[in-house]
Amino acid sequence: MIILYSITMNYLTEINNFIKYNFSHNSSLVDILYYISYLLYFIAFVLLTKYYWKTKSGYDPKFQTYVQVLIAATIIITVYSVYFQIVAYKDSVNNQEVQYFDNFYKEFLDETIKFFIDHPEMNYYYDELFYNKSDYEKRERNKELESQISIIIFSRMSSIINYINTYKKTENDERRDKIDQSEKLLLKILDSFFGSKIFNEYWKKFKNGLSNKETIDYIKQHFNK
């Protein structure tokens, strides 16, 4: 039994060293728990095959207690590893969704700005959207390009509104805070956009043709348009 105790303690020392090594190399908790459970299964298998069926020590109550505790610990660790894996997966999904929304929002702004950079003749519309300055003559307007950028804005705007309405009531605090911040920014941008006569002109056309009810209701609620 002294030999058995020594072997068991050696195994426990190896497990302790294994945990320290993985933590020092930034392994995730789920990975570490899985590795430990596999290691414990292996230890239990070795003890059973080497001692339980082949030596008298296998019939010793203390030995059987060691094995039972080892198996119980293995099962518990396996259950916890599965649980933490589920939690980690949910966190990963939430983080990916937040990142997706960040990218989507960035694309919305980048596309809008890039359009005006590529078409400097549309600066009059840019000034009206972002600064509400209406310093142009009607004959100077390029209605074809106005329509293109307006549709791009409305399309992106509708997608963001749909995302906000879908995830606004989420139970995830981090994602909810992010959505609240993003919605405030969206409303601030749209408040400036709806200060543009041209933008309002195209919104009326888009609303009655291509827009969905969700977007129409959202704009009606916040801007009465």
PDB file of N, CA and C in Angstrom, residues 13-103:
ATOM      1  N   THR A  13       1.281  14.771  -8.392  1.00  0.00           N
ATOM      2  CA  THR A  13       2.337  15.759  -8.632  1.00  0.00           C
ATOM      3  C   THR A  13       2.439  16.090 -10.115  1.00  0.00           C
ATOM      4  N   GLU A  14       2.318  15.051 -10.940  1.00  0.00           N
ATOM      5  CA  GLU A  14       2.365  15.263 -12.388  1.00  0.00           C
ATOM      6  C   GLU A  14       1.197  16.130 -12.842  1.00  0.00           C
ATOM      7  N   ILE A  15       0.015  15.887 -12.280  1.00  0.00           N
ATOM      8  CA  ILE A  15      -1.168  16.685 -12.628  1.00  0.00           C
ATOM      9  C   ILE A  15      -0.960  18.141 -12.241  1.00  0.00           C
ATOM     10  N   ASN A  16      -0.410  18.346 -11.030  1.00  0.00           N
ATOM     11  CA  ASN A  16      -0.152  19.709 -10.558  1.00  0.00           C
ATOM     12  C   ASN A  16       0.835  20.436 -11.478  1.00  0.00           C
ATOM     13  N   ASN A  17       1.890  19.738 -11.877  1.00  0.00           N
ATOM     14  CA  ASN A  17       2.869  20.326 -12.796  1.00  0.00           C
ATOM     15  C   ASN A  17       2.244  20.614 -14.162  1.00  0.00           C
ATOM     16  N   PHE A  18       1.371  19.707 -14.565  1.00  0.00           N
ATOM     17  CA  PHE A  18       0.682  19.866 -15.847  1.00  0.00           C
ATOM     18  C   PHE A  18      -0.187  21.126 -15.849  1.00  0.00           C
ATOM     19  N   ILE A  19      -0.923  21.338 -14.758  1.00  0.00           N
ATOM     20  CA  ILE A  19      -1.783  22.520 -14.637  1.00  0.00           C
ATOM     21  C   ILE A  19      -0.951  23.792 -14.676  1.00  0.00           C
ATOM     22  N   LYS A  20       0.139  23.814 -13.909  1.00  0.00           N
ATOM     23  CA  LYS A  20       1.004  24.994 -13.881  1.00  0.00           C
ATOM     24  C   LYS A  20       1.574  25.290 -15.265  1.00  0.00           C
ATOM     25  N   TYR A  21       1.976  24.246 -15.958  1.00  0.00           N
ATOM     26  CA  TYR A  21       2.549  24.432 -17.294  1.00  0.00           C
ATOM     27  C   TYR A  21       1.528  25.045 -18.245  1.00  0.00           C
ATOM     28  N   ASN A  22       0.300  24.523 -18.227  1.00  0.00           N
ATOM     29  CA  ASN A  22      -0.720  25.012 -19.153  1.00  0.00           C
ATOM     30  C   ASN A  22      -1.146  26.439 -18.838  1.00  0.00           C
ATOM     31  N   PHE A  23      -1.251  26.754 -17.545  1.00  0.00           N
ATOM     32  CA  PHE A  23      -1.590  28.126 -17.188  1.00  0.00           C
ATOM     33  C   PHE A  23      -0.491  29.088 -17.625  1.00  0.00           C
ATOM     34  N   SER A  24       0.761  28.659 -17.485  1.00  0.00           N
ATOM     35  CA  SER A  24       1.878  29.527 -17.877  1.00  0.00           C
ATOM     36  C   SER A  24       1.934  29.721 -19.381  1.00  0.00           C
ATOM     37  N   HIS A  25       1.336  28.798 -20.142  1.00  0.00           N
ATOM     38  CA  HIS A  25       1.328  28.905 -21.599  1.00  0.00           C
ATOM     39  C   HIS A  25      -0.028  29.374 -22.120  1.00  0.00           C
ATOM     40  N   ASN A  26      -0.831  29.979 -21.223  1.00  0.00           N
ATOM     41  CA  ASN A  26      -2.088  30.632 -21.603  1.00  0.00           C
ATOM     42  C   ASN A  26      -3.112  29.683 -22.215  1.00  0.00           C
ATOM     43  N   SER A  27      -3.124  28.437 -21.802  1.00  0.00           N
ATOM     44  CA  SER A  27      -4.155  27.521 -22.262  1.00  0.00           C
ATOM     45  C   SER A  27      -5.472  27.883 -21.588  1.00  0.00           C
ATOM     46  N   SER A  28      -6.575  27.608 -22.277  1.00  0.00           N
ATOM     47  CA  SER A  28      -7.872  27.945 -21.707  1.00  0.00           C
ATOM     48  C   SER A  28      -8.238  26.955 -20.607  1.00  0.00           C
ATOM     49  N   LEU A  29      -9.133  27.392 -19.727  1.00  0.00           N
ATOM     50  CA  LEU A  29      -9.577  26.539 -18.625  1.00  0.00           C
ATOM     51  C   LEU A  29     -10.241  25.275 -19.149  1.00  0.00           C
ATOM     52  N   VAL A  30     -11.011  25.411 -20.209  1.00  0.00           N
ATOM     53  CA  VAL A  30     -11.695  24.246 -20.788  1.00  0.00           C
ATOM     54  C   VAL A  30     -10.686  23.213 -21.267  1.00  0.00           C
ATOM     55  N   ASP A  31      -9.649  23.659 -21.964  1.00  0.00           N
ATOM     56  CA  ASP A  31      -8.618  22.739 -22.454  1.00  0.00           C
ATOM     57  C   ASP A  31      -7.929  22.023 -21.301  1.00  0.00           C
ATOM     58  N   ILE A  32      -7.603  22.777 -20.253  1.00  0.00           N
ATOM     59  CA  ILE A  32      -6.914  22.196 -19.103  1.00  0.00           C
ATOM     60  C   ILE A  32      -7.778  21.136 -18.435  1.00  0.00           C
ATOM     61  N   LEU A  33      -9.068  21.438 -18.258  1.00  0.00           N
ATOM     62  CA  LEU A  33      -9.971  20.471 -17.624  1.00  0.00           C
ATOM     63  C   LEU A  33     -10.106  19.210 -18.464  1.00  0.00           C
ATOM     64  N   TYR A  34     -10.186  19.380 -19.780  1.00  0.00           N
ATOM     65  CA  TYR A  34     -10.261  18.209 -20.651  1.00  0.00           C
ATOM     66  C   TYR A  34      -8.991  17.367 -20.546  1.00  0.00           C
ATOM     67  N   TYR A  35      -7.841  18.015 -20.547  1.00  0.00           N
ATOM     68  CA  TYR A  35      -6.577  17.291 -20.431  1.00  0.00           C
ATOM     69  C   TYR A  35      -6.496  16.540 -19.105  1.00  0.00           C
ATOM     70  N   ILE A  36      -6.941  17.204 -18.040  1.00  0.00           N
ATOM     71  CA  ILE A  36      -6.906  16.564 -16.720  1.00  0.00           C
ATOM     72  C   ILE A  36      -7.824  15.353 -16.688  1.00  0.00           C
ATOM     73  N   SER A  37      -9.028  15.495 -17.254  1.00  0.00           N
ATOM     74  CA  SER A  37      -9.967  14.368 -17.255  1.00  0.00           C
ATOM     75  C   SER A  37      -9.399  13.191 -18.038  1.00  0.00           C
ATOM     76  N   TYR A  38      -8.764  13.466 -19.195  1.00  0.00           N
ATOM     77  CA  TYR A  38      -8.142  12.393 -19.967  1.00  0.00           C
ATOM     78  C   TYR A  38      -7.016  11.733 -19.169  1.00  0.00           C
ATOM     79  N   LEU A  39      -6.233  12.562 -18.477  1.00  0.00           N
ATOM     80  CA  LEU A  39      -5.128  12.041 -17.681  1.00  0.00           C
ATOM     81  C   LEU A  39      -5.640  11.168 -16.539  1.00  0.00           C
ATOM     82  N   LEU A  40      -6.711  11.622 -15.888  1.00  0.00           N
ATOM     83  CA  LEU A  40      -7.285  10.837 -14.787  1.00  0.00           C
ATOM     84  C   LEU A  40      -7.875   9.526 -15.290  1.00  0.00           C
ATOM     85  N   TYR A  41      -8.521   9.569 -16.462  1.00  0.00           N
ATOM     86  CA  TYR A  41      -9.030   8.329 -17.050  1.00  0.00           C
ATOM     87  C   TYR A  41      -7.881   7.352 -17.302  1.00  0.00           C
ATOM     88  N   PHE A  42      -6.776   7.886 -17.804  1.00  0.00           N
ATOM     89  CA  PHE A  42      -5.613   7.047 -18.079  1.00  0.00           C
ATOM     90  C   PHE A  42      -5.049   6.454 -16.787  1.00  0.00           C
ATOM     91  N   ILE A  43      -4.954   7.285 -15.741  1.00  0.00           N
ATOM     92  CA  ILE A  43      -4.443   6.799 -14.453  1.00  0.00           C
ATOM     93  C   ILE A  43      -5.341   5.701 -13.902  1.00  0.00           C
ATOM     94  N   ALA A  44      -6.661   5.932 -13.964  1.00  0.00           N
ATOM     95  CA  ALA A  44      -7.611   4.927 -13.472  1.00  0.00           C
ATOM     96  C   ALA A  44      -7.462   3.629 -14.251  1.00  0.00           C
ATOM     97  N   PHE A  45      -7.280   3.747 -15.563  1.00  0.00           N
ATOM     98  CA  PHE A  45      -7.116   2.563 -16.396  1.00  0.00           C
ATOM     99  C   PHE A  45      -5.853   1.795 -16.009  1.00  0.00           C
ATOM    100  N   VAL A  46      -4.747   2.523 -15.798  1.00  0.00           N
ATOM    101  CA  VAL A  46      -3.484   1.889 -15.416  1.00  0.00           C
ATOM    102  C   VAL A  46      -3.607   1.194 -14.066  1.00  0.00           C
ATOM    103  N   LEU A  47      -4.196   1.870 -13.093  1.00  0.00           N
ATOM    104  CA  LEU A  47      -4.345   1.280 -11.759  1.00  0.00           C
ATOM    105  C   LEU A  47      -5.206   0.028 -11.794  1.00  0.00           C
ATOM    106  N   LEU A  48      -6.287   0.084 -12.568  1.00  0.00           N
ATOM    107  CA  LEU A  48      -7.181  -1.073 -12.640  1.00  0.00           C
ATOM    108  C   LEU A  48      -6.509  -2.250 -13.330  1.00  0.00           C
ATOM    109  N   THR A  49      -5.851  -1.992 -14.456  1.00  0.00           N
ATOM    110  CA  THR A  49      -5.244  -3.094 -15.209  1.00  0.00           C
ATOM    111  C   THR A  49      -3.990  -3.638 -14.534  1.00  0.00           C
ATOM    112  N   LYS A  50      -3.245  -2.778 -13.835  1.00  0.00           N
ATOM    113  CA  LYS A  50      -1.971  -3.201 -13.260  1.00  0.00           C
ATOM    114  C   LYS A  50      -2.119  -3.786 -11.855  1.00  0.00           C
ATOM    115  N   TYR A  51      -3.100  -3.265 -11.094  1.00  0.00           N
ATOM    116  CA  TYR A  51      -3.204  -3.683  -9.695  1.00  0.00           C
ATOM    117  C   TYR A  51      -4.526  -4.384  -9.366  1.00  0.00           C
ATOM    118  N   TYR A  52      -5.623  -3.880  -9.907  1.00  0.00           N
ATOM    119  CA  TYR A  52      -6.930  -4.383  -9.473  1.00  0.00           C
ATOM    120  C   TYR A  52      -7.135  -5.842  -9.853  1.00  0.00           C
ATOM    121  N   TRP A  53      -6.768  -6.200 -11.083  1.00  0.00           N
ATOM    122  CA  TRP A  53      -7.013  -7.566 -11.538  1.00  0.00           C
ATOM    123  C   TRP A  53      -5.801  -8.480 -11.389  1.00  0.00           C
ATOM    124  N   LYS A  54      -4.623  -7.914 -11.167  1.00  0.00           N
ATOM    125  CA  LYS A  54      -3.417  -8.739 -11.186  1.00  0.00           C
ATOM    126  C   LYS A  54      -2.728  -8.889  -9.835  1.00  0.00           C
ATOM    127  N   THR A  55      -3.099  -8.104  -8.846  1.00  0.00           N
ATOM    128  CA  THR A  55      -2.446  -8.192  -7.536  1.00  0.00           C
ATOM    129  C   THR A  55      -3.480  -8.237  -6.420  1.00  0.00           C
ATOM    130  N   LYS A  56      -2.987  -8.632  -5.241  1.00  0.00           N
ATOM    131  CA  LYS A  56      -3.864  -8.668  -4.075  1.00  0.00           C
ATOM    132  C   LYS A  56      -4.261  -7.261  -3.622  1.00  0.00           C
ATOM    133  N   SER A  57      -3.446  -6.283  -3.998  1.00  0.00           N
ATOM    134  CA  SER A  57      -3.743  -4.906  -3.601  1.00  0.00           C
ATOM    135  C   SER A  57      -5.086  -4.441  -4.151  1.00  0.00           C
ATOM    136  N   GLY A  58      -5.486  -5.068  -5.264  1.00  0.00           N
ATOM    137  CA  GLY A  58      -6.753  -4.675  -5.864  1.00  0.00           C
ATOM    138  C   GLY A  58      -7.944  -4.959  -4.984  1.00  0.00           C
ATOM    139  N   TYR A  59      -7.793  -5.894  -4.050  1.00  0.00           N
ATOM    140  CA  TYR A  59      -8.901  -6.236  -3.148  1.00  0.00           C
ATOM    141  C   TYR A  59      -8.837  -5.457  -1.839  1.00  0.00           C
ATOM    142  N   ASP A  60      -7.807  -4.670  -1.685  1.00  0.00           N
ATOM    143  CA  ASP A  60      -7.668  -3.875  -0.466  1.00  0.00           C
ATOM    144  C   ASP A  60      -8.693  -2.738  -0.478  1.00  0.00           C
ATOM    145  N   PRO A  61      -9.458  -2.561   0.619  1.00  0.00           N
ATOM    146  CA  PRO A  61     -10.477  -1.501   0.677  1.00  0.00           C
ATOM    147  C   PRO A  61      -9.906  -0.116   0.405  1.00  0.00           C
ATOM    148  N   LYS A  62      -8.695   0.147   0.903  1.00  0.00           N
ATOM    149  CA  LYS A  62      -8.092   1.461   0.680  1.00  0.00           C
ATOM    150  C   LYS A  62      -7.825   1.693  -0.807  1.00  0.00           C
ATOM    151  N   PHE A  63      -7.328   0.635  -1.450  1.00  0.00           N
ATOM    152  CA  PHE A  63      -7.068   0.754  -2.883  1.00  0.00           C
ATOM    153  C   PHE A  63      -8.362   1.022  -3.640  1.00  0.00           C
ATOM    154  N   GLN A  64      -9.412   0.279  -3.310  1.00  0.00           N
ATOM    155  CA  GLN A  64     -10.702   0.471  -3.966  1.00  0.00           C
ATOM    156  C   GLN A  64     -11.240   1.877  -3.732  1.00  0.00           C
ATOM    157  N   THR A  65     -10.989   2.396  -2.529  1.00  0.00           N
ATOM    158  CA  THR A  65     -11.413   3.774  -2.228  1.00  0.00           C
ATOM    159  C   THR A  65     -10.669   4.765  -3.106  1.00  0.00           C
ATOM    160  N   TYR A  66      -9.338   4.548  -3.259  1.00  0.00           N
ATOM    161  CA  TYR A  66      -8.538   5.412  -4.134  1.00  0.00           C
ATOM    162  C   TYR A  66      -9.126   5.432  -5.546  1.00  0.00           C
ATOM    163  N   VAL A  67      -9.418   4.244  -6.051  1.00  0.00           N
ATOM    164  CA  VAL A  67      -9.925   4.133  -7.422  1.00  0.00           C
ATOM    165  C   VAL A  67     -11.284   4.802  -7.555  1.00  0.00           C
ATOM    166  N   GLN A  68     -12.164   4.573  -6.571  1.00  0.00           N
ATOM    167  CA  GLN A  68     -13.501   5.168  -6.617  1.00  0.00           C
ATOM    168  C   GLN A  68     -13.442   6.694  -6.578  1.00  0.00           C
ATOM    169  N   VAL A  69     -12.570   7.213  -5.703  1.00  0.00           N
ATOM    170  CA  VAL A  69     -12.407   8.674  -5.623  1.00  0.00           C
ATOM    171  C   VAL A  69     -11.851   9.220  -6.933  1.00  0.00           C
ATOM    172  N   LEU A  70     -10.892   8.481  -7.504  1.00  0.00           N
ATOM    173  CA  LEU A  70     -10.283   8.904  -8.761  1.00  0.00           C
ATOM    174  C   LEU A  70     -11.312   8.941  -9.882  1.00  0.00           C
ATOM    175  N   ILE A  71     -12.126   7.895  -9.964  1.00  0.00           N
ATOM    176  CA  ILE A  71     -13.158   7.842 -11.012  1.00  0.00           C
ATOM    177  C   ILE A  71     -14.191   8.946 -10.810  1.00  0.00           C
ATOM    178  N   ALA A  72     -14.591   9.156  -9.543  1.00  0.00           N
ATOM    179  CA  ALA A  72     -15.561  10.214  -9.245  1.00  0.00           C
ATOM    180  C   ALA A  72     -15.009  11.586  -9.633  1.00  0.00           C
ATOM    181  N   ALA A  73     -13.733  11.814  -9.297  1.00  0.00           N
ATOM    182  CA  ALA A  73     -13.103  13.090  -9.646  1.00  0.00           C
ATOM    183  C   ALA A  73     -13.036  13.269 -11.159  1.00  0.00           C
ATOM    184  N   THR A  74     -12.757  12.174 -11.851  1.00  0.00           N
ATOM    185  CA  THR A  74     -12.689  12.227 -13.308  1.00  0.00           C
ATOM    186  C   THR A  74     -14.032  12.613 -13.906  1.00  0.00           C
ATOM    187  N   ILE A  75     -15.098  12.009 -13.396  1.00  0.00           N
ATOM    188  CA  ILE A  75     -16.446  12.312 -13.893  1.00  0.00           C
ATOM    189  C   ILE A  75     -16.807  13.769 -13.621  1.00  0.00           C
ATOM    190  N   ILE A  76     -16.513  14.233 -12.402  1.00  0.00           N
ATOM    191  CA  ILE A  76     -16.833  15.623 -12.034  1.00  0.00           C
ATOM    192  C   ILE A  76     -16.092  16.611 -12.927  1.00  0.00           C
ATOM    193  N   ILE A  77     -14.797  16.357 -13.129  1.00  0.00           N
ATOM    194  CA  ILE A  77     -14.001  17.261 -13.964  1.00  0.00           C
ATOM    195  C   ILE A  77     -14.502  17.252 -15.406  1.00  0.00           C
ATOM    196  N   THR A  78     -14.897  16.076 -15.893  1.00  0.00           N
ATOM    197  CA  THR A  78     -15.433  15.987 -17.248  1.00  0.00           C
ATOM    198  C   THR A  78     -16.711  16.804 -17.382  1.00  0.00           C
ATOM    199  N   VAL A  79     -17.594  16.691 -16.381  1.00  0.00           N
ATOM    200  CA  VAL A  79     -18.846  17.459 -16.394  1.00  0.00           C
ATOM    201  C   VAL A  79     -18.554  18.958 -16.390  1.00  0.00           C
ATOM    202  N   TYR A  80     -17.623  19.364 -15.530  1.00  0.00           N
ATOM    203  CA  TYR A  80     -17.271  20.787 -15.460  1.00  0.00           C
ATOM    204  C   TYR A  80     -16.644  21.271 -16.761  1.00  0.00           C
ATOM    205  N   SER A  81     -15.830  20.433 -17.381  1.00  0.00           N
ATOM    206  CA  SER A  81     -15.193  20.838 -18.636  1.00  0.00           C
ATOM    207  C   SER A  81     -16.237  21.038 -19.730  1.00  0.00           C
ATOM    208  N   VAL A  82     -17.248  20.157 -19.762  1.00  0.00           N
ATOM    209  CA  VAL A  82     -18.333  20.312 -20.737  1.00  0.00           C
ATOM    210  C   VAL A  82     -19.115  21.593 -20.459  1.00  0.00           C
ATOM    211  N   TYR A  83     -19.401  21.839 -19.173  1.00  0.00           N
ATOM    212  CA  TYR A  83     -20.141  23.046 -18.786  1.00  0.00           C
ATOM    213  C   TYR A  83     -19.380  24.307 -19.193  1.00  0.00           C
ATOM    214  N   PHE A  84     -18.092  24.345 -18.861  1.00  0.00           N
ATOM    215  CA  PHE A  84     -17.296  25.530 -19.191  1.00  0.00           C
ATOM    216  C   PHE A  84     -17.131  25.691 -20.697  1.00  0.00           C
ATOM    217  N   GLN A  85     -17.133  24.565 -21.405  1.00  0.00           N
ATOM    218  CA  GLN A  85     -17.039  24.654 -22.861  1.00  0.00           C
ATOM    219  C   GLN A  85     -18.290  25.312 -23.435  1.00  0.00           C
ATOM    220  N   ILE A  86     -19.455  24.961 -22.874  1.00  0.00           N
ATOM    221  CA  ILE A  86     -20.712  25.579 -23.317  1.00  0.00           C
ATOM    222  C   ILE A  86     -20.700  27.076 -23.027  1.00  0.00           C
ATOM    223  N   VAL A  87     -20.255  27.434 -21.808  1.00  0.00           N
ATOM    224  CA  VAL A  87     -20.180  28.853 -21.432  1.00  0.00           C
ATOM    225  C   VAL A  87     -19.210  29.600 -22.341  1.00  0.00           C
ATOM    226  N   ALA A  88     -18.052  28.974 -22.594  1.00  0.00           N
ATOM    227  CA  ALA A  88     -17.042  29.603 -23.452  1.00  0.00           C
ATOM    228  C   ALA A  88     -17.573  29.782 -24.873  1.00  0.00           C
ATOM    229  N   TYR A  89     -18.349  28.790 -25.334  1.00  0.00           N
ATOM    230  CA  TYR A  89     -18.926  28.888 -26.674  1.00  0.00           C
ATOM    231  C   TYR A  89     -19.909  30.056 -26.764  1.00  0.00           C
ATOM    232  N   LYS A  90     -20.752  30.198 -25.730  1.00  0.00           N
ATOM    233  CA  LYS A  90     -21.713  31.306 -25.718  1.00  0.00           C
ATOM    234  C   LYS A  90     -20.996  32.652 -25.707  1.00  0.00           C
ATOM    235  N   ASP A  91     -19.943  32.750 -24.895  1.00  0.00           N
ATOM    236  CA  ASP A  91     -19.166  33.996 -24.850  1.00  0.00           C
ATOM    237  C   ASP A  91     -18.529  34.288 -26.205  1.00  0.00           C
ATOM    238  N   SER A  92     -18.045  33.214 -26.840  1.00  0.00           N
ATOM    239  CA  SER A  92     -17.417  33.382 -28.150  1.00  0.00           C
ATOM    240  C   SER A  92     -18.422  33.884 -29.182  1.00  0.00           C
ATOM    241  N   VAL A  93     -19.634  33.305 -29.143  1.00  0.00           N
ATOM    242  CA  VAL A  93     -20.689  33.736 -30.070  1.00  0.00           C
ATOM    243  C   VAL A  93     -21.046  35.197 -29.831  1.00  0.00           C
ATOM    244  N   ASN A  94     -21.190  35.569 -28.537  1.00  0.00           N
ATOM    245  CA  ASN A  94     -21.518  36.960 -28.204  1.00  0.00           C
ATOM    246  C   ASN A  94     -20.443  37.915 -28.697  1.00  0.00           C
ATOM    247  N   ASN A  95     -19.180  37.536 -28.479  1.00  0.00           N
ATOM    248  CA  ASN A  95     -18.074  38.388 -28.912  1.00  0.00           C
ATOM    249  C   ASN A  95     -18.029  38.517 -30.430  1.00  0.00           C
ATOM    250  N   GLN A  96     -18.321  37.409 -31.114  1.00  0.00           N
ATOM    251  CA  GLN A  96     -18.329  37.442 -32.571  1.00  0.00           C
ATOM    252  C   GLN A  96     -19.442  38.336 -33.096  1.00  0.00           C
ATOM    253  N   GLU A  97     -20.609  38.281 -32.418  1.00  0.00           N
ATOM    254  CA  GLU A  97     -21.732  39.110 -32.847  1.00  0.00           C
ATOM    255  C   GLU A  97     -21.439  40.588 -32.626  1.00  0.00           C
ATOM    256  N   VAL A  98     -20.812  40.891 -31.482  1.00  0.00           N
ATOM    257  CA  VAL A  98     -20.431  42.281 -31.207  1.00  0.00           C
ATOM    258  C   VAL A  98     -19.419  42.755 -32.239  1.00  0.00           C
ATOM    259  N   GLN A  99     -18.439  41.897 -32.547  1.00  0.00           N
ATOM    260  CA  GLN A  99     -17.424  42.246 -33.539  1.00  0.00           C
ATOM    261  C   GLN A  99     -18.045  42.418 -34.915  1.00  0.00           C
ATOM    262  N   TYR A 100     -19.001  41.536 -35.240  1.00  0.00           N
ATOM    263  CA  TYR A 100     -19.697  41.637 -36.524  1.00  0.00           C
ATOM    264  C   TYR A 100     -20.430  42.970 -36.624  1.00  0.00           C
ATOM    265  N   PHE A 101     -21.095  43.355 -35.544  1.00  0.00           N
ATOM    266  CA  PHE A 101     -21.828  44.613 -35.542  1.00  0.00           C
ATOM    267  C   PHE A 101     -20.873  45.798 -35.676  1.00  0.00           C
ATOM    268  N   ASP A 102     -19.733  45.740 -34.983  1.00  0.00           N
ATOM    269  CA  ASP A 102     -18.726  46.799 -35.098  1.00  0.00           C
ATOM    270  C   ASP A 102     -18.260  46.947 -36.546  1.00  0.00           C
ATOM    271  N   ASN A 103     -17.987  45.807 -37.181  1.00  0.00           N
ATOM    272  CA  ASN A 103     -17.528  45.834 -38.572  1.00  0.00           C
ATOM    273  C   ASN A 103     -18.616  46.361 -39.505  1.00  0.00           C
TER     274      ASN A 103
END
